[in-house]
């Protein structure tokens, strides 16, 4: 369901399976949250493989985005799925650090690596 790596100071989390099962979303959120807290990355890129770009996975990504924003981390998403990208854009929380959405993983990682030092924690 989930794999991760650290590339260029960026935590890259790949969601590789269908996450549409009712109990998969909370488990997925918990796993990604644990990775973020363990690695303390400069930024996070979540890669949604084609089969994983479901409504529940998108909802989980949006929750992770809010959590990362609270931690002052830039969050990016890479997915080939145009419907998932549109859903993410339409539902991203605009009151926090912007969710960056890409079609290509390599572009998401490179952009996150360049932007991470510029991100500041929002004032409370």
CSV table of N, CA and C in Angstrom, one decimal:
chain,number,residue,atom,x,y,z
A,1,UNK,N,0.8,-1.2,0.0
A,1,UNK,CA,0.0,0.0,0.0
A,1,UNK,C,0.9,1.3,0.0
A,2,UNK,N,2.0,1.3,0.7
A,2,UNK,CA,2.7,2.5,0.9
A,2,UNK,C,4.2,2.2,0.9
A,3,UNK,N,5.0,3.0,0.2
A,3,UNK,CA,6.4,3.0,0.3
A,3,UNK,C,7.0,4.4,0.4
A,4,UNK,N,8.2,4.5,0.9
A,4,UNK,CA,8.7,5.9,1.0
A,4,UNK,C,10.2,5.9,0.8
A,5,UNK,N,10.7,7.1,0.5
A,5,UNK,CA,12.2,7.3,0.3
A,5,UNK,C,12.4,8.7,0.7
A,6,UNK,N,13.7,9.0,0.8
A,6,UNK,CA,14.1,10.4,1.0
A,6,UNK,C,15.0,10.8,-0.2
A,7,UNK,N,14.6,11.8,-0.9
A,7,UNK,CA,15.3,12.2,-2.1
A,7,UNK,C,15.5,13.7,-2.0
A,8,UNK,N,16.8,14.1,-2.0
A,8,UNK,CA,17.1,15.6,-2.0
A,8,UNK,C,16.5,16.3,-0.8
A,9,UNK,N,16.5,15.6,0.4
A,9,UNK,CA,15.9,16.2,1.6
A,9,UNK,C,14.4,16.2,1.6
A,10,UNK,N,13.8,15.6,0.6
A,10,UNK,CA,12.3,15.5,0.5
A,10,UNK,C,11.8,14.1,0.9
A,11,UNK,N,10.8,14.0,1.7
A,11,UNK,CA,10.2,12.8,2.0
A,11,UNK,C,9.2,12.5,0.9
A,12,UNK,N,9.5,11.3,0.2
A,12,UNK,CA,8.6,11.0,-0.9
A,12,UNK,C,7.8,9.7,-0.5
A,13,UNK,N,6.5,9.9,-0.4
A,13,UNK,CA,5.6,8.8,0.0
A,13,UNK,C,4.8,8.4,-1.2
A,14,UNK,N,4.9,7.1,-1.6
A,14,UNK,CA,4.2,6.6,-2.7
A,14,UNK,C,3.1,5.7,-2.3
A,15,UNK,N,1.9,6.0,-2.7
A,15,UNK,CA,0.7,5.2,-2.4
A,15,UNK,C,0.4,4.4,-3.6
A,16,UNK,N,0.6,3.1,-3.5
A,16,UNK,CA,0.7,2.3,-4.7
A,16,UNK,C,-0.5,1.3,-4.9
A,17,UNK,N,-1.4,1.3,-4.0
A,17,UNK,CA,-2.6,0.4,-4.2
A,17,UNK,C,-3.9,1.1,-4.1
A,18,UNK,N,-4.9,0.5,-4.5
A,18,UNK,CA,-6.2,1.0,-4.3
A,18,UNK,C,-6.5,1.3,-2.8
A,19,UNK,N,-6.9,2.5,-2.5
A,19,UNK,CA,-7.1,2.8,-1.1
A,19,UNK,C,-8.6,3.1,-0.9
A,20,UNK,N,-9.4,2.5,-1.6
A,20,UNK,CA,-10.8,2.8,-1.6
A,20,UNK,C,-11.6,2.0,-0.5
A,21,UNK,N,-10.9,1.1,0.2
A,21,UNK,CA,-11.5,0.3,1.2
A,21,UNK,C,-11.9,1.3,2.4
A,22,UNK,N,-13.0,1.0,3.0
A,22,UNK,CA,-13.4,1.9,4.1
A,22,UNK,C,-12.4,2.2,5.2
A,23,UNK,N,-11.7,1.1,5.6
A,23,UNK,CA,-10.7,1.3,6.7
A,23,UNK,C,-9.3,1.6,6.2
A,24,UNK,N,-9.1,1.8,4.9
A,24,UNK,CA,-7.8,2.1,4.4
A,24,UNK,C,-7.3,3.5,4.7
A,25,UNK,N,-8.3,4.4,4.6
A,25,UNK,CA,-7.9,5.9,4.7
A,25,UNK,C,-7.3,6.2,6.1
A,26,UNK,N,-7.9,5.8,7.2
A,26,UNK,CA,-7.3,6.1,8.5
A,26,UNK,C,-6.0,5.5,8.7
A,27,UNK,N,-5.8,4.3,8.2
A,27,UNK,CA,-4.5,3.6,8.3
A,27,UNK,C,-3.5,4.3,7.5
A,28,UNK,N,-3.9,4.7,6.3
A,28,UNK,CA,-2.9,5.5,5.4
A,28,UNK,C,-2.5,6.8,6.0
A,29,UNK,N,-3.5,7.5,6.6
A,29,UNK,CA,-3.1,8.8,7.2
A,29,UNK,C,-2.2,8.5,8.4
A,30,UNK,N,-2.4,7.5,9.2
A,30,UNK,CA,-1.6,7.2,10.3
A,30,UNK,C,-0.1,6.9,9.9
A,31,UNK,N,0.0,6.1,8.8
A,31,UNK,CA,1.3,5.7,8.3
A,31,UNK,C,2.1,6.9,7.8
A,32,UNK,N,1.4,7.8,7.0
A,32,UNK,CA,2.1,9.0,6.5
A,32,UNK,C,2.4,9.9,7.6
A,33,UNK,N,1.5,10.1,8.5
A,33,UNK,CA,1.8,11.0,9.7
A,33,UNK,C,3.0,10.5,10.5
A,34,UNK,N,3.1,9.2,10.7
A,34,UNK,CA,4.3,8.7,11.4
A,34,UNK,C,5.6,8.9,10.6
A,35,UNK,N,5.5,8.7,9.3
A,35,UNK,CA,6.7,9.0,8.5
A,35,UNK,C,7.1,10.4,8.6
A,36,UNK,N,6.2,11.3,8.5
A,36,UNK,CA,6.5,12.8,8.5
A,36,UNK,C,7.2,13.1,9.9
A,37,UNK,N,6.6,12.6,11.0
A,37,UNK,CA,7.1,12.9,12.3
A,37,UNK,C,8.5,12.3,12.5
A,38,UNK,N,8.7,11.1,11.9
A,38,UNK,CA,10.0,10.4,12.1
A,38,UNK,C,11.1,11.0,11.3
A,39,UNK,N,10.8,11.5,10.1
A,39,UNK,CA,11.8,12.0,9.2
A,39,UNK,C,12.1,13.5,9.4
A,40,UNK,N,11.1,14.2,9.8
A,40,UNK,CA,11.2,15.7,9.9
A,40,UNK,C,11.8,16.2,8.6
A,41,UNK,N,11.2,16.0,7.5
A,41,UNK,CA,11.7,16.4,6.2
A,41,UNK,C,11.6,17.9,6.0
A,42,UNK,N,12.2,18.4,5.0
A,42,UNK,CA,12.1,19.8,4.6
A,42,UNK,C,10.7,20.0,3.9
A,43,UNK,N,10.3,19.0,3.2
A,43,UNK,CA,9.0,19.0,2.5
A,43,UNK,C,8.6,17.6,2.2
A,44,UNK,N,7.3,17.4,1.8
A,44,UNK,CA,6.8,16.1,1.6
A,44,UNK,C,6.1,16.1,0.2
A,45,UNK,N,6.4,15.0,-0.5
A,45,UNK,CA,5.8,14.7,-1.8
A,45,UNK,C,5.0,13.4,-1.7
A,46,UNK,N,3.7,13.5,-1.9
A,46,UNK,CA,2.9,12.3,-1.9
A,46,UNK,C,2.6,11.9,-3.4
A,47,UNK,N,3.0,10.7,-3.7
A,47,UNK,CA,2.8,10.2,-5.1
A,47,UNK,C,1.6,9.2,-5.1
A,48,UNK,N,0.6,9.6,-5.8
A,48,UNK,CA,-0.6,8.7,-5.9
A,48,UNK,C,-0.5,8.0,-7.3
A,49,UNK,N,-0.2,6.7,-7.2
A,49,UNK,CA,-0.1,5.9,-8.4
A,49,UNK,C,-1.6,5.8,-9.0
A,50,UNK,N,-1.7,5.5,-10.3
A,50,UNK,CA,-2.9,5.5,-11.0
A,50,UNK,C,-4.0,4.8,-10.2
A,51,UNK,N,-3.8,3.6,-9.7
A,51,UNK,CA,-4.8,2.8,-9.0
A,51,UNK,C,-5.1,3.3,-7.6
A,52,UNK,N,-4.3,4.2,-7.1
A,52,UNK,CA,-4.4,4.7,-5.8
A,52,UNK,C,-5.1,6.1,-5.8
A,53,UNK,N,-5.4,6.6,-6.9
A,53,UNK,CA,-6.0,8.0,-7.0
A,53,UNK,C,-7.5,7.9,-6.8
A,54,UNK,N,-7.9,7.5,-5.7
A,54,UNK,CA,-9.4,7.4,-5.4
A,54,UNK,C,-9.8,8.6,-4.5
A,55,UNK,N,-11.1,8.7,-4.4
A,55,UNK,CA,-11.7,9.8,-3.5
A,55,UNK,C,-11.2,9.7,-2.1
A,56,UNK,N,-11.1,8.5,-1.6
A,56,UNK,CA,-10.6,8.4,-0.2
A,56,UNK,C,-9.1,8.7,-0.1
A,57,UNK,N,-8.3,8.3,-1.0
A,57,UNK,CA,-6.9,8.7,-1.0
A,57,UNK,C,-6.8,10.2,-1.1
A,58,UNK,N,-7.5,10.8,-2.0
A,58,UNK,CA,-7.5,12.3,-2.1
A,58,UNK,C,-7.8,12.9,-0.8
A,59,UNK,N,-8.9,12.4,-0.1
A,59,UNK,CA,-9.2,12.9,1.2
A,59,UNK,C,-8.1,12.8,2.2
A,60,UNK,N,-7.4,11.7,2.2
A,60,UNK,CA,-6.3,11.5,3.1
A,60,UNK,C,-5.2,12.5,2.8
A,61,UNK,N,-4.9,12.7,1.5
A,61,UNK,CA,-3.8,13.6,1.1
A,61,UNK,C,-4.2,15.0,1.6
A,62,UNK,N,-5.5,15.4,1.6
A,62,UNK,CA,-5.9,16.7,2.1
A,62,UNK,C,-5.7,16.8,3.6
A,63,UNK,N,-5.9,15.7,4.3
A,63,UNK,CA,-5.7,15.7,5.8
A,63,UNK,C,-4.2,15.9,6.0
A,64,UNK,N,-3.4,15.1,5.3
A,64,UNK,CA,-1.9,15.2,5.4
A,64,UNK,C,-1.4,16.6,5.1
A,65,UNK,N,-2.0,17.2,4.1
A,65,UNK,CA,-1.6,18.6,3.8
A,65,UNK,C,-1.9,19.5,5.0
A,66,UNK,N,-3.0,19.4,5.6
A,66,UNK,CA,-3.3,20.3,6.8
A,66,UNK,C,-2.3,20.0,7.9
A,67,UNK,N,-2.0,18.8,8.2
A,67,UNK,CA,-1.1,18.4,9.2
A,67,UNK,C,0.3,19.0,8.9
A,68,UNK,N,0.8,18.8,7.7
A,68,UNK,CA,2.1,19.3,7.3
A,68,UNK,C,2.1,20.8,7.3
A,69,UNK,N,1.1,21.5,6.9
A,69,UNK,CA,1.0,22.9,7.0
A,69,UNK,C,1.2,23.4,8.5
A,70,UNK,N,0.5,22.7,9.4
A,70,UNK,CA,0.7,23.0,10.8
A,70,UNK,C,2.1,22.9,11.3
A,71,UNK,N,2.8,22.0,10.6
A,71,UNK,CA,4.3,21.7,11.0
A,71,UNK,C,5.2,22.6,10.2
A,72,UNK,N,4.6,23.4,9.3
A,72,UNK,CA,5.5,24.3,8.5
A,72,UNK,C,6.1,23.6,7.3
A,73,UNK,N,5.6,22.5,6.8
A,73,UNK,CA,6.2,21.8,5.8
A,73,UNK,C,5.4,22.0,4.5
A,74,UNK,N,6.1,22.2,3.4
A,74,UNK,CA,5.5,22.2,2.1
A,74,UNK,C,5.0,20.8,1.7
A,75,UNK,N,3.8,20.7,1.2
A,75,UNK,CA,3.3,19.4,0.7
A,75,UNK,C,2.9,19.5,-0.7
A,76,UNK,N,3.4,18.5,-1.5
A,76,UNK,CA,3.2,18.4,-2.9
A,76,UNK,C,2.6,17.1,-3.2
A,77,UNK,N,1.8,17.0,-4.3
A,77,UNK,CA,1.2,15.7,-4.7
A,77,UNK,C,1.6,15.5,-6.2
A,78,UNK,N,1.9,14.3,-6.5
A,78,UNK,CA,2.2,14.0,-7.9
A,78,UNK,C,1.3,12.8,-8.3
A,79,UNK,N,0.5,13.0,-9.3
A,79,UNK,CA,-0.4,11.9,-9.8
A,79,UNK,C,-0.7,12.2,-11.3
A,80,UNK,N,-0.7,11.1,-12.1
A,80,UNK,CA,-1.1,11.2,-13.5
A,80,UNK,C,-2.6,11.4,-13.7
A,81,UNK,N,-3.3,11.1,-12.6
A,81,UNK,CA,-4.8,11.2,-12.7
A,81,UNK,C,-5.3,12.6,-12.7
A,82,UNK,N,-5.7,13.1,-13.9
A,82,UNK,CA,-6.3,14.4,-14.0
A,82,UNK,C,-7.5,14.6,-13.1
A,83,UNK,N,-8.4,13.7,-13.0
A,83,UNK,CA,-9.5,13.9,-12.1
A,83,UNK,C,-9.1,14.0,-10.6
A,84,UNK,N,-8.1,13.3,-10.2
A,84,UNK,CA,-7.6,13.4,-8.8
A,84,UNK,C,-6.9,14.8,-8.7
A,85,UNK,N,-6.2,15.3,-9.6
A,85,UNK,CA,-5.6,16.6,-9.5
A,85,UNK,C,-6.6,17.7,-9.4
A,86,UNK,N,-7.7,17.6,-10.2
A,86,UNK,CA,-8.8,18.6,-10.1
A,86,UNK,C,-9.5,18.5,-8.8
A,87,UNK,N,-9.7,17.3,-8.2
A,87,UNK,CA,-10.3,17.2,-6.9
A,87,UNK,C,-9.4,17.7,-5.8
A,88,UNK,N,-8.2,17.5,-5.9
A,88,UNK,CA,-7.2,18.1,-4.9
A,88,UNK,C,-7.3,19.6,-5.0
A,89,UNK,N,-7.2,20.2,-6.2
A,89,UNK,CA,-7.2,21.6,-6.3
A,89,UNK,C,-8.5,22.2,-5.8
A,90,UNK,N,-9.6,21.6,-6.1
A,90,UNK,CA,-10.9,22.1,-5.7
A,90,UNK,C,-11.1,22.1,-4.2
A,91,UNK,N,-10.5,21.1,-3.5
A,91,UNK,CA,-10.8,20.9,-2.1
A,91,UNK,C,-9.6,21.2,-1.1
A,92,UNK,N,-8.5,21.7,-1.7
A,92,UNK,CA,-7.3,22.0,-0.8
A,92,UNK,C,-7.7,23.2,0.1
A,93,UNK,N,-7.2,23.1,1.4
A,93,UNK,CA,-7.4,24.1,2.3
A,93,UNK,C,-6.6,25.4,1.9
A,94,UNK,N,-7.2,26.5,1.7
A,94,UNK,CA,-6.5,27.7,1.3
A,94,UNK,C,-6.1,28.5,2.4
A,95,UNK,N,-6.4,28.1,3.6
A,95,UNK,CA,-6.1,28.9,4.8
A,95,UNK,C,-4.7,28.6,5.3
A,96,UNK,N,-4.0,27.6,4.7
A,96,UNK,CA,-2.7,27.2,5.1
A,96,UNK,C,-1.7,27.2,3.9
A,97,UNK,N,-0.6,26.6,4.1
A,97,UNK,CA,0.4,26.6,3.1
A,97,UNK,C,-0.2,25.9,1.9
A,98,UNK,N,0.1,26.5,0.7
A,98,UNK,CA,-0.5,26.0,-0.5
A,98,UNK,C,-0.1,24.6,-0.8
A,99,UNK,N,-1.1,23.8,-1.3
A,99,UNK,CA,-0.9,22.4,-1.7
A,99,UNK,C,-0.4,22.5,-3.2
A,100,UNK,N,0.8,22.0,-3.5
A,100,UNK,CA,1.4,22.0,-4.8
A,100,UNK,C,1.0,20.7,-5.5
A,101,UNK,N,0.5,20.8,-6.7
A,101,UNK,CA,0.0,19.6,-7.4
A,101,UNK,C,0.7,19.5,-8.7
A,102,UNK,N,1.3,18.3,-9.0
A,102,UNK,CA,2.0,18.0,-10.2
A,102,UNK,C,1.6,16.8,-10.9
A,103,UNK,N,1.8,16.7,-12.2
A,103,UNK,CA,1.5,15.4,-12.9
A,103,UNK,C,2.7,14.5,-12.9
A,104,UNK,N,3.9,15.0,-12.6
A,104,UNK,CA,5.1,14.2,-12.7
A,104,UNK,C,5.8,14.2,-11.3
A,105,UNK,N,6.3,13.0,-10.9
A,105,UNK,CA,7.0,12.9,-9.6
A,105,UNK,C,8.3,13.6,-9.6
A,106,UNK,N,9.1,13.5,-10.7
A,106,UNK,CA,10.4,14.1,-10.7
A,106,UNK,C,10.3,15.7,-10.6
A,107,UNK,N,9.3,16.2,-11.2
A,107,UNK,CA,9.1,17.7,-11.1
A,107,UNK,C,8.6,18.1,-9.7
A,108,UNK,N,7.8,17.2,-9.1
A,108,UNK,CA,7.3,17.5,-7.7
A,108,UNK,C,8.5,17.5,-6.7
A,109,UNK,N,9.4,16.5,-6.9
A,109,UNK,CA,10.5,16.4,-6.0
A,109,UNK,C,11.5,17.6,-6.1
A,110,UNK,N,11.8,17.9,-7.4
A,110,UNK,CA,12.7,19.0,-7.7
A,110,UNK,C,12.2,20.3,-7.2
A,111,UNK,N,10.9,20.6,-7.4
A,111,UNK,CA,10.3,21.8,-7.0
A,111,UNK,C,10.2,21.9,-5.4
A,112,UNK,N,9.9,20.8,-4.8
A,112,UNK,CA,9.8,20.8,-3.3
A,112,UNK,C,11.2,21.0,-2.7
A,113,UNK,N,12.2,20.5,-3.3
A,113,UNK,CA,13.6,20.6,-2.8
A,113,UNK,C,14.0,22.1,-2.9
A,114,UNK,N,13.7,22.7,-4.0
A,114,UNK,CA,14.0,24.2,-4.2
A,114,UNK,C,13.2,25.1,-3.3
A,115,UNK,N,11.9,24.7,-3.1
A,115,UNK,CA,11.1,25.6,-2.3
A,115,UNK,C,11.1,25.5,-0.8
A,116,UNK,N,11.6,24.3,-0.3
A,116,UNK,CA,11.5,24.0,1.1
A,116,UNK,C,12.2,25.1,2.0
A,117,UNK,N,13.4,25.6,1.6
A,117,UNK,CA,14.0,26.6,2.5
A,117,UNK,C,13.2,27.9,2.6
A,118,UNK,N,12.3,28.1,1.7
A,118,UNK,CA,11.5,29.4,1.6
A,118,UNK,C,10.3,29.3,2.5
A,119,UNK,N,9.9,28.1,2.9
A,119,UNK,CA,8.6,27.9,3.7
A,119,UNK,C,8.9,28.4,5.1
A,120,UNK,N,7.9,29.1,5.6
A,120,UNK,CA,8.0,29.5,7.0
A,120,UNK,C,6.7,29.0,7.7
A,121,UNK,N,6.8,28.8,9.0
A,121,UNK,CA,5.7,28.3,9.8
A,121,UNK,C,4.7,29.5,10.0
A,122,UNK,N,3.5,29.3,9.7
A,122,UNK,CA,2.5,30.4,9.8
A,122,UNK,C,2.4,30.8,11.3
A,123,UNK,N,2.2,32.1,11.5
A,123,UNK,CA,2.0,32.7,12.8
A,123,UNK,C,0.7,32.1,13.4
A,124,UNK,N,0.8,31.8,14.7
A,124,UNK,CA,-0.4,31.3,15.4
A,124,UNK,C,-1.3,32.4,15.9
